[in-house]
PDB file of C-alpha atoms in Angstrom:
ATOM      1  CA  UNK U 126       3.955 -41.988  -6.279  1.00  0.00           C
ATOM      2  CA  UNK U 127       2.139 -38.660  -6.623  1.00  0.00           C
ATOM      3  CA  UNK U 128       0.001 -39.324  -3.565  1.00  0.00           C
ATOM      4  CA  UNK U 129       3.095 -40.098  -1.497  1.00  0.00           C
ATOM      5  CA  UNK U 130       4.713 -36.768  -2.456  1.00  0.00           C
ATOM      6  CA  UNK U 131       1.748 -34.555  -1.566  1.00  0.00           C
ATOM      7  CA  UNK U 132       1.990 -34.836   2.263  1.00  0.00           C
ATOM      8  CA  UNK U 133       5.613 -33.632   2.179  1.00  0.00           C
ATOM      9  CA  UNK U 134       4.907 -30.384   0.337  1.00  0.00           C
ATOM     10  CA  UNK U 135       1.250 -30.190  -0.770  1.00  0.00           C
ATOM     11  CA  UNK U 136       1.210 -26.600  -2.010  1.00  0.00           C
ATOM     12  CA  UNK U 137       4.301 -26.991  -4.200  1.00  0.00           C
ATOM     13  CA  UNK U 138       3.238 -30.221  -5.866  1.00  0.00           C
ATOM     14  CA  UNK U 139      -0.323 -29.032  -6.416  1.00  0.00           C
ATOM     15  CA  UNK U 140       1.054 -25.789  -7.865  1.00  0.00           C
ATOM     16  CA  UNK U 141       3.204 -27.826 -10.273  1.00  0.00           C
ATOM     17  CA  UNK U 142       0.179 -29.902 -11.291  1.00  0.00           C
ATOM     18  CA  UNK U 143      -1.895 -26.804 -12.080  1.00  0.00           C
ATOM     19  CA  UNK U 144       1.037 -25.161 -13.853  1.00  0.00           C
ATOM     20  CA  UNK U 145       1.371 -28.086 -16.267  1.00  0.00           C
ATOM     21  CA  UNK U 146      -2.408 -28.288 -16.806  1.00  0.00           C
ATOM     22  CA  UNK U 147      -2.826 -24.588 -17.600  1.00  0.00           C
ATOM     23  CA  UNK U 148       0.259 -24.402 -19.796  1.00  0.00           C
ATOM     24  CA  UNK U 149      -0.964 -27.393 -21.799  1.00  0.00           C
ATOM     25  CA  UNK U 150      -4.496 -25.979 -21.917  1.00  0.00           C
ATOM     26  CA  UNK U 151      -3.276 -22.695 -23.411  1.00  0.00           C
ATOM     27  CA  UNK U 152      -1.172 -24.610 -25.958  1.00  0.00           C
ATOM     28  CA  UNK U 153      -4.267 -26.570 -27.063  1.00  0.00           C
ATOM     29  CA  UNK U 154      -6.305 -23.363 -27.234  1.00  0.00           C
ATOM     30  CA  UNK U 155      -3.767 -21.750 -29.567  1.00  0.00           C
ATOM     31  CA  UNK U 156      -3.747 -24.808 -31.817  1.00  0.00           C
ATOM     32  CA  UNK U 157      -7.520 -24.454 -32.124  1.00  0.00           C
ATOM     33  CA  UNK U 158      -7.058 -20.836 -33.190  1.00  0.00           C
ATOM     34  CA  UNK U 159      -5.117 -22.097 -36.203  1.00  0.00           C
ATOM     35  CA  UNK U 160      -1.553 -21.607 -35.022  1.00  0.00           C
ATOM     36  CA  UNK U 161       1.140 -24.110 -35.973  1.00  0.00           C
ATOM     37  CA  UNK U 162       4.169 -25.302 -34.015  1.00  0.00           C
ATOM     38  CA  UNK U 163       6.216 -22.589 -35.726  1.00  0.00           C
ATOM     39  CA  UNK U 164       3.802 -19.732 -34.999  1.00  0.00           C
ATOM     40  CA  UNK U 165       2.468 -20.708 -31.585  1.00  0.00           C
ATOM     41  CA  UNK U 166       3.133 -18.185 -28.813  1.00  0.00           C
ATOM     42  CA  UNK U 167       5.164 -20.249 -26.355  1.00  0.00           C
ATOM     43  CA  UNK U 168       5.744 -17.320 -23.941  1.00  0.00           C
ATOM     44  CA  UNK U 169       1.956 -16.998 -23.683  1.00  0.00           C
ATOM     45  CA  UNK U 170       1.623 -20.687 -22.802  1.00  0.00           C
ATOM     46  CA  UNK U 171       4.403 -20.214 -20.263  1.00  0.00           C
ATOM     47  CA  UNK U 172       2.515 -17.286 -18.698  1.00  0.00           C
ATOM     48  CA  UNK U 173      -0.608 -19.408 -18.484  1.00  0.00           C
ATOM     49  CA  UNK U 174       1.372 -22.199 -16.823  1.00  0.00           C
ATOM     50  CA  UNK U 175       2.955 -19.685 -14.451  1.00  0.00           C
ATOM     51  CA  UNK U 176      -0.490 -18.378 -13.491  1.00  0.00           C
ATOM     52  CA  UNK U 177      -1.634 -21.943 -12.861  1.00  0.00           C
ATOM     53  CA  UNK U 178       1.431 -22.480 -10.666  1.00  0.00           C
ATOM     54  CA  UNK U 179       1.092 -19.222  -8.727  1.00  0.00           C
ATOM     55  CA  UNK U 180      -2.693 -18.902  -8.535  1.00  0.00           C
ATOM     56  CA  UNK U 181      -4.721 -22.009  -9.286  1.00  0.00           C
ATOM     57  CA  UNK U 182      -2.674 -24.638  -7.458  1.00  0.00           C
ATOM     58  CA  UNK U 183      -1.998 -22.846  -4.150  1.00  0.00           C
ATOM     59  CA  UNK U 184      -5.383 -21.105  -3.874  1.00  0.00           C
ATOM     60  CA  UNK U 185      -7.338 -24.243  -4.737  1.00  0.00           C
ATOM     61  CA  UNK U 186      -5.396 -26.163  -2.077  1.00  0.00           C
ATOM     62  CA  UNK U 187      -6.709 -23.793   0.584  1.00  0.00           C
ATOM     63  CA  UNK U 188     -10.169 -23.625  -0.976  1.00  0.00           C
ATOM     64  CA  UNK U 189     -10.557 -27.410  -0.995  1.00  0.00           C
ATOM     65  CA  UNK U 190      -9.357 -27.573   2.591  1.00  0.00           C
ATOM     66  CA  UNK U 191     -11.859 -24.880   3.578  1.00  0.00           C
ATOM     67  CA  UNK U 192     -14.746 -26.727   1.930  1.00  0.00           C
ATOM     68  CA  UNK U 193     -13.852 -30.043   3.544  1.00  0.00           C
ATOM     69  CA  UNK U 194     -13.656 -28.347   6.940  1.00  0.00           C
ATOM     70  CA  UNK U 195     -16.689 -26.049   6.872  1.00  0.00           C
ATOM     71  CA  UNK U 196     -18.980 -27.278   4.076  1.00  0.00           C
ATOM     72  CA  UNK U 197     -18.954 -31.048   4.606  1.00  0.00           C
ATOM     73  CA  UNK U 198     -21.732 -31.012   7.233  1.00  0.00           C
ATOM     74  CA  UNK U 199     -20.770 -34.361   8.708  1.00  0.00           C
ATOM     75  CA  UNK U 200     -20.684 -36.111   5.340  1.00  0.00           C
ATOM     76  CA  UNK U 201     -24.310 -35.373   4.389  1.00  0.00           C
ATOM     77  CA  UNK U 202     -25.107 -36.264   0.784  1.00  0.00           C
ATOM     78  CA  UNK U 203     -26.332 -32.739   0.018  1.00  0.00           C
ATOM     79  CA  UNK U 204     -23.068 -31.215   1.297  1.00  0.00           C
ATOM     80  CA  UNK U 205     -21.380 -32.076  -2.001  1.00  0.00           C
ATOM     81  CA  UNK U 206     -24.016 -30.012  -3.796  1.00  0.00           C
ATOM     82  CA  UNK U 207     -23.284 -27.065  -1.517  1.00  0.00           C
ATOM     83  CA  UNK U 208     -19.578 -27.395  -2.335  1.00  0.00           C
ATOM     84  CA  UNK U 209     -20.216 -27.565  -6.087  1.00  0.00           C
ATOM     85  CA  UNK U 210     -22.515 -24.526  -6.001  1.00  0.00           C
ATOM     86  CA  UNK U 211     -20.048 -22.481  -3.947  1.00  0.00           C
ATOM     87  CA  UNK U 212     -17.173 -23.513  -6.208  1.00  0.00           C
ATOM     88  CA  UNK U 213     -18.988 -22.625  -9.430  1.00  0.00           C
ATOM     89  CA  UNK U 214     -20.253 -19.231  -8.283  1.00  0.00           C
ATOM     90  CA  UNK U 215     -18.308 -17.240  -5.699  1.00  0.00           C
ATOM     91  CA  UNK U 216     -15.043 -19.152  -6.035  1.00  0.00           C
ATOM     92  CA  UNK U 217     -15.153 -19.321  -9.830  1.00  0.00           C
ATOM     93  CA  UNK U 218     -15.632 -15.553 -10.127  1.00  0.00           C
ATOM     94  CA  UNK U 219     -12.724 -14.895  -7.780  1.00  0.00           C
ATOM     95  CA  UNK U 220     -10.395 -17.455  -9.362  1.00  0.00           C
ATOM     96  CA  UNK U 221     -11.008 -16.275 -12.930  1.00  0.00           C
ATOM     97  CA  UNK U 222     -10.343 -12.686 -11.868  1.00  0.00           C
ATOM     98  CA  UNK U 223      -7.125 -13.686 -10.087  1.00  0.00           C
ATOM     99  CA  UNK U 224      -5.960 -15.794 -13.044  1.00  0.00           C
ATOM    100  CA  UNK U 225      -6.617 -13.024 -15.587  1.00  0.00           C
ATOM    101  CA  UNK U 226      -4.912 -10.450 -13.358  1.00  0.00           C
ATOM    102  CA  UNK U 227      -1.738 -12.523 -13.041  1.00  0.00           C
ATOM    103  CA  UNK U 228      -1.672 -13.294 -16.770  1.00  0.00           C
ATOM    104  CA  UNK U 229      -2.153  -9.612 -17.617  1.00  0.00           C
ATOM    105  CA  UNK U 230       0.572  -8.557 -15.196  1.00  0.00           C
ATOM    106  CA  UNK U 231       3.054 -11.096 -16.583  1.00  0.00           C
ATOM    107  CA  UNK U 232       2.258  -9.878 -20.108  1.00  0.00           C
ATOM    108  CA  UNK U 233       2.850  -6.237 -19.096  1.00  0.00           C
ATOM    109  CA  UNK U 234      -0.764  -5.305 -19.802  1.00  0.00           C
ATOM    110  CA  UNK U 235      -2.192  -1.999 -18.631  1.00  0.00           C
ATOM    111  CA  UNK U 236      -4.141  -2.614 -15.363  1.00  0.00           C
ATOM    112  CA  UNK U 237      -7.175  -0.837 -16.819  1.00  0.00           C
ATOM    113  CA  UNK U 238      -7.183  -3.234 -19.787  1.00  0.00           C
ATOM    114  CA  UNK U 239      -6.830  -6.201 -17.452  1.00  0.00           C
ATOM    115  CA  UNK U 240      -9.803  -5.008 -15.415  1.00  0.00           C
ATOM    116  CA  UNK U 241     -11.837  -4.614 -18.603  1.00  0.00           C
ATOM    117  CA  UNK U 242     -10.979  -8.177 -19.649  1.00  0.00           C
ATOM    118  CA  UNK U 243     -11.927  -9.521 -16.223  1.00  0.00           C
ATOM    119  CA  UNK U 244     -15.314  -7.797 -16.351  1.00  0.00           C
ATOM    120  CA  UNK U 245     -16.079  -8.830 -19.934  1.00  0.00           C
ATOM    121  CA  UNK U 246     -15.236 -12.512 -19.385  1.00  0.00           C
ATOM    122  CA  UNK U 247     -16.926 -13.199 -16.032  1.00  0.00           C
ATOM    123  CA  UNK U 248     -20.264 -14.274 -17.501  1.00  0.00           C
ATOM    124  CA  UNK U 249     -18.773 -16.360 -20.349  1.00  0.00           C
ATOM    125  CA  UNK U 250     -16.521 -18.015 -17.763  1.00  0.00           C
ATOM    126  CA  UNK U 251     -19.492 -18.964 -15.579  1.00  0.00           C
ATOM    127  CA  UNK U 252     -21.526 -20.243 -18.532  1.00  0.00           C
ATOM    128  CA  UNK U 253     -18.640 -22.377 -19.694  1.00  0.00           C
ATOM    129  CA  UNK U 254     -18.051 -23.770 -16.208  1.00  0.00           C
ATOM    130  CA  UNK U 255     -21.721 -24.605 -15.616  1.00  0.00           C
ATOM    131  CA  UNK U 256     -21.919 -26.761 -18.738  1.00  0.00           C
ATOM    132  CA  UNK U 257     -19.218 -29.202 -17.679  1.00  0.00           C
ATOM    133  CA  UNK U 258     -18.090 -28.924 -14.086  1.00  0.00           C
ATOM    134  CA  UNK U 259     -21.262 -29.615 -12.039  1.00  0.00           C
ATOM    135  CA  UNK U 260     -21.244 -33.288 -13.015  1.00  0.00           C
ATOM    136  CA  UNK U 261     -17.446 -33.593 -12.804  1.00  0.00           C
ATOM    137  CA  UNK U 262     -17.488 -32.035  -9.349  1.00  0.00           C
ATOM    138  CA  UNK U 263     -20.050 -34.549  -8.113  1.00  0.00           C
ATOM    139  CA  UNK U 264     -16.958 -36.781  -8.144  1.00  0.00           C
ATOM    140  CA  UNK U 265     -14.345 -34.120  -7.323  1.00  0.00           C
ATOM    141  CA  UNK U 266     -15.973 -33.103  -4.035  1.00  0.00           C
ATOM    142  CA  UNK U 267     -17.286 -36.508  -3.050  1.00  0.00           C
ATOM    143  CA  UNK U 268     -15.558 -38.815  -0.578  1.00  0.00           C
ATOM    144  CA  UNK U 269     -14.598 -41.144  -3.447  1.00  0.00           C
ATOM    145  CA  UNK U 270     -11.592 -38.913  -4.246  1.00  0.00           C
ATOM    146  CA  UNK U 271      -9.102 -38.349  -1.440  1.00  0.00           C
ATOM    147  CA  UNK U 272      -8.087 -34.819  -0.474  1.00  0.00           C
ATOM    148  CA  UNK U 273      -4.571 -35.336  -1.839  1.00  0.00           C
ATOM    149  CA  UNK U 274      -5.898 -36.293  -5.285  1.00  0.00           C
ATOM    150  CA  UNK U 275      -8.781 -33.855  -5.700  1.00  0.00           C
ATOM    151  CA  UNK U 276      -6.766 -31.104  -7.397  1.00  0.00           C
ATOM    152  CA  UNK U 277      -4.998 -33.602  -9.665  1.00  0.00           C
ATOM    153  CA  UNK U 278      -8.403 -34.909 -10.760  1.00  0.00           C
ATOM    154  CA  UNK U 279      -9.646 -31.361 -11.431  1.00  0.00           C
ATOM    155  CA  UNK U 280      -6.550 -30.425 -13.457  1.00  0.00           C
ATOM    156  CA  UNK U 281      -6.736 -33.574 -15.583  1.00  0.00           C
ATOM    157  CA  UNK U 282     -10.397 -32.880 -16.308  1.00  0.00           C
ATOM    158  CA  UNK U 283      -9.520 -29.274 -17.188  1.00  0.00           C
ATOM    159  CA  UNK U 284      -7.177 -30.469 -19.946  1.00  0.00           C
ATOM    160  CA  UNK U 285      -9.804 -32.944 -21.192  1.00  0.00           C
ATOM    161  CA  UNK U 286     -12.449 -30.191 -21.236  1.00  0.00           C
ATOM    162  CA  UNK U 287     -10.244 -27.800 -23.215  1.00  0.00           C
ATOM    163  CA  UNK U 288      -9.448 -30.599 -25.677  1.00  0.00           C
ATOM    164  CA  UNK U 289     -13.149 -31.429 -26.176  1.00  0.00           C
ATOM    165  CA  UNK U 290     -14.027 -27.760 -26.626  1.00  0.00           C
ATOM    166  CA  UNK U 291     -11.209 -27.300 -29.135  1.00  0.00           C
ATOM    167  CA  UNK U 292     -12.206 -30.321 -31.208  1.00  0.00           C
ATOM    168  CA  UNK U 293     -15.919 -29.499 -31.317  1.00  0.00           C
ATOM    169  CA  UNK U 294     -15.359 -25.802 -31.921  1.00  0.00           C
ATOM    170  CA  UNK U 295     -12.898 -26.474 -34.741  1.00  0.00           C
ATOM    171  CA  UNK U 296     -15.310 -28.855 -36.484  1.00  0.00           C
ATOM    172  CA  UNK U 297     -18.123 -26.304 -36.198  1.00  0.00           C
ATOM    173  CA  UNK U 298     -15.880 -23.541 -37.486  1.00  0.00           C
ATOM    174  CA  UNK U 299     -14.935 -25.511 -40.601  1.00  0.00           C
ATOM    175  CA  UNK U 300     -18.572 -26.458 -41.247  1.00  0.00           C
ATOM    176  CA  UNK U 301     -19.767 -22.851 -40.926  1.00  0.00           C
ATOM    177  CA  UNK U 302     -16.996 -21.478 -43.139  1.00  0.00           C
ATOM    178  CA  UNK U 303     -18.172 -23.732 -45.972  1.00  0.00           C
ATOM    179  CA  UNK U 304     -21.651 -22.194 -45.773  1.00  0.00           C
ATOM    180  CA  UNK U 305     -20.522 -18.593 -46.121  1.00  0.00           C
ATOM    181  CA  UNK U 306     -19.143 -16.889 -49.185  1.00  0.00           C
ATOM    182  CA  UNK U 307     -18.194 -13.240 -49.329  1.00  0.00           C
ATOM    183  CA  UNK U 308     -17.624 -11.581 -52.664  1.00  0.00           C
ATOM    184  CA  UNK U 309     -14.112 -10.224 -53.018  1.00  0.00           C
ATOM    185  CA  UNK U 310     -13.056 -11.273 -49.546  1.00  0.00           C
ATOM    186  CA  UNK U 311     -11.453 -14.135 -47.682  1.00  0.00           C
ATOM    187  CA  UNK U 312     -13.939 -15.229 -45.043  1.00  0.00           C
ATOM    188  CA  UNK U 313     -11.325 -16.955 -42.919  1.00  0.00           C
ATOM    189  CA  UNK U 314      -9.152 -13.828 -42.825  1.00  0.00           C
ATOM    190  CA  UNK U 315     -12.118 -11.641 -41.870  1.00  0.00           C
ATOM    191  CA  UNK U 316     -13.093 -14.029 -39.085  1.00  0.00           C
ATOM    192  CA  UNK U 317      -9.509 -14.205 -37.807  1.00  0.00           C
ATOM    193  CA  UNK U 318      -9.322 -10.410 -37.701  1.00  0.00           C
ATOM    194  CA  UNK U 319     -12.548 -10.229 -35.692  1.00  0.00           C
ATOM    195  CA  UNK U 320     -11.256 -12.793 -33.210  1.00  0.00           C
ATOM    196  CA  UNK U 321      -7.943 -10.973 -32.771  1.00  0.00           C
ATOM    197  CA  UNK U 322      -9.748  -7.691 -32.150  1.00  0.00           C
ATOM    198  CA  UNK U 323     -12.481  -8.916 -29.784  1.00  0.00           C
ATOM    199  CA  UNK U 324     -11.101 -11.869 -27.805  1.00  0.00           C
ATOM    200  CA  UNK U 325      -8.711 -11.095 -24.927  1.00  0.00           C
ATOM    201  CA  UNK U 326      -5.751 -13.442 -24.506  1.00  0.00           C
ATOM    202  CA  UNK U 327      -5.416 -13.111 -20.758  1.00  0.00           C
ATOM    203  CA  UNK U 328      -8.229 -15.491 -19.836  1.00  0.00           C
ATOM    204  CA  UNK U 329      -8.687 -19.122 -18.935  1.00  0.00           C
ATOM    205  CA  UNK U 330      -8.077 -21.358 -22.019  1.00  0.00           C
ATOM    206  CA  UNK U 331     -11.594 -22.829 -21.982  1.00  0.00           C
ATOM    207  CA  UNK U 332     -13.116 -19.342 -21.763  1.00  0.00           C
ATOM    208  CA  UNK U 333     -10.942 -18.137 -24.635  1.00  0.00           C
ATOM    209  CA  UNK U 334     -12.181 -20.982 -26.823  1.00  0.00           C
ATOM    210  CA  UNK U 335     -15.800 -20.157 -26.003  1.00  0.00           C
ATOM    211  CA  UNK U 336     -15.325 -16.445 -26.710  1.00  0.00           C
ATOM    212  CA  UNK U 337     -13.468 -17.186 -29.948  1.00  0.00           C
ATOM    213  CA  UNK U 338     -16.207 -19.488 -31.143  1.00  0.00           C
ATOM    214  CA  UNK U 339     -18.926 -16.955 -30.338  1.00  0.00           C
ATOM    215  CA  UNK U 340     -17.087 -14.175 -32.178  1.00  0.00           C
ATOM    216  CA  UNK U 341     -16.611 -16.477 -35.165  1.00  0.00           C
ATOM    217  CA  UNK U 342     -20.307 -17.314 -35.250  1.00  0.00           C
ATOM    218  CA  UNK U 343     -21.373 -13.672 -34.888  1.00  0.00           C
ATOM    219  CA  UNK U 344     -18.953 -12.615 -37.640  1.00  0.00           C
ATOM    220  CA  UNK U 345     -20.199 -15.266 -40.046  1.00  0.00           C
ATOM    221  CA  UNK U 346     -23.815 -14.286 -39.374  1.00  0.00           C
ATOM    222  CA  UNK U 347     -22.942 -10.657 -40.023  1.00  0.00           C
ATOM    223  CA  UNK U 348     -21.162 -11.479 -43.259  1.00  0.00           C
ATOM    224  CA  UNK U 349     -24.049 -13.409 -44.714  1.00  0.00           C
ATOM    225  CA  UNK U 350     -27.156 -13.392 -42.499  1.00  0.00           C
ATOM    226  CA  UNK U 351     -26.824 -17.062 -41.654  1.00  0.00           C
ATOM    227  CA  UNK U 352     -29.945 -18.379 -39.937  1.00  0.00           C
ATOM    228  CA  UNK U 353     -29.326 -19.124 -36.271  1.00  0.00           C
ATOM    229  CA  UNK U 354     -30.637 -22.663 -36.624  1.00  0.00           C
ATOM    230  CA  UNK U 355     -28.381 -23.339 -39.584  1.00  0.00           C
ATOM    231  CA  UNK U 356     -25.219 -22.164 -37.865  1.00  0.00           C
ATOM    232  CA  UNK U 357     -25.938 -23.359 -34.347  1.00  0.00           C
ATOM    233  CA  UNK U 358     -22.875 -24.810 -32.646  1.00  0.00           C
ATOM    234  CA  UNK U 359     -22.939 -28.303 -31.191  1.00  0.00           C
ATOM    235  CA  UNK U 360     -22.267 -26.941 -27.732  1.00  0.00           C
ATOM    236  CA  UNK U 361     -23.860 -23.493 -28.131  1.00  0.00           C
ATOM    237  CA  UNK U 362     -23.908 -21.667 -24.795  1.00  0.00           C
ATOM    238  CA  UNK U 363     -27.348 -20.699 -23.464  1.00  0.00           C
ATOM    239  CA  UNK U 364     -28.163 -16.997 -23.504  1.00  0.00           C
ATOM    240  CA  UNK U 365     -30.108 -16.748 -20.283  1.00  0.00           C
ATOM    241  CA  UNK U 366     -29.041 -17.447 -16.734  1.00  0.00           C
ATOM    242  CA  UNK U 367     -31.901 -19.875 -16.193  1.00  0.00           C
ATOM    243  CA  UNK U 368     -30.944 -21.830 -19.271  1.00  0.00           C
ATOM    244  CA  UNK U 369     -27.257 -21.767 -18.387  1.00  0.00           C
ATOM    245  CA  UNK U 370     -27.557 -23.034 -14.829  1.00  0.00           C
ATOM    246  CA  UNK U 371     -29.693 -26.127 -15.477  1.00  0.00           C
ATOM    247  CA  UNK U 372     -26.729 -28.477 -14.770  1.00  0.00           C
ATOM    248  CA  UNK U 373     -26.547 -27.028 -11.245  1.00  0.00           C
ATOM    249  CA  UNK U 374     -30.113 -28.238 -10.774  1.00  0.00           C
ATOM    250  CA  UNK U 375     -29.800 -31.534 -12.648  1.00  0.00           C
ATOM    251  CA  UNK U 376     -26.763 -32.601 -10.608  1.00  0.00           C
ATOM    252  CA  UNK U 377     -28.741 -33.185  -7.391  1.00  0.00           C
ATOM    253  CA  UNK U 378     -30.171 -36.615  -8.316  1.00  0.00           C
ATOM    254  CA  UNK U 379     -26.670 -37.583  -9.462  1.00  0.00           C
ATOM    255  CA  UNK U 380     -25.287 -36.489  -6.090  1.00  0.00           C
ATOM    256  CA  UNK U 381     -27.785 -38.623  -4.202  1.00  0.00           C
ATOM    257  CA  UNK U 382     -27.108 -41.655  -6.405  1.00  0.00           C
ATOM    258  CA  UNK U 383     -23.373 -41.162  -5.879  1.00  0.00           C
ATOM    259  CA  UNK U 384     -23.853 -40.942  -2.128  1.00  0.00           C
ATOM    260  CA  UNK U 385     -25.753 -44.248  -2.103  1.00  0.00           C
ATOM    261  CA  UNK U 386     -23.004 -45.806  -4.229  1.00  0.00           C
ATOM    262  CA  UNK U 387     -20.352 -44.654  -1.750  1.00  0.00           C
ATOM    263  CA  UNK U 388     -22.282 -46.361   1.068  1.00  0.00           C
ATOM    264  CA  UNK U 389     -22.710 -49.546  -0.965  1.00  0.00           C
ATOM    265  CA  UNK U 390     -18.975 -49.630  -1.783  1.00  0.00           C
ATOM    266  CA  UNK U 391     -18.015 -49.041   1.835  1.00  0.00           C
ATOM    267  CA  UNK U 392     -16.459 -45.624   1.206  1.00  0.00           C
ATOM    268  CA  UNK U 393     -18.892 -44.156   3.715  1.00  0.00           C
ATOM    269  CA  UNK U 394     -20.197 -45.949   6.826  1.00  0.00           C
TER     270      UNK U 394
END
């Protein structure tokens, strides 16, 4: 049914898909931060969904079309790797900036503050994307997924990624809180205050979770000099570019194997 609707009005339906995905992603992110159904900021989730509708859906429609037209190189197996690399560098930086700008504008944020948030979250956004999306995009940008379904696939995986991050980060947070005791103070309150002060709200949900988790870890280490090895998170982000971008290198054998599979299944001649 979805695939039959897309040809009639592709931009609108893809915008709706991204709007739902980003609204749901922000909702999940807030739940991770400890909010309940009575305290959750629904207008914030609405703004995130609106940004997905106005920015992610329409822009990604044109971006995917551009890549299929100019970066497919006649269906060469390595073309998918070019698409993934372009998507997770130049395009990712632009899209995160556009998303944060729209969210900040809808929230009535000072443009200078929005620009500061964009600058401070670019590297965390890239690190987060490089951990998950290279292998997902070996499917997203392959010929196994039709053009009409590519954005739907990406949005579904976005929600799954935010859910995984939230679950893992919450488990790590609870485990680390048990290890730290502060005399005369509530550790959880101190951590929550640090998060509220240091983590901007006008960012992609997955980036917000990563930033929140890093602030929580840093705060706990400050409170009671926790050894890095003892408080290491299950999905701790690498600190160096070389360490962070290894999935962009490791994906190439996967791309070639996928290309051979597409030929064997008759997807490609």
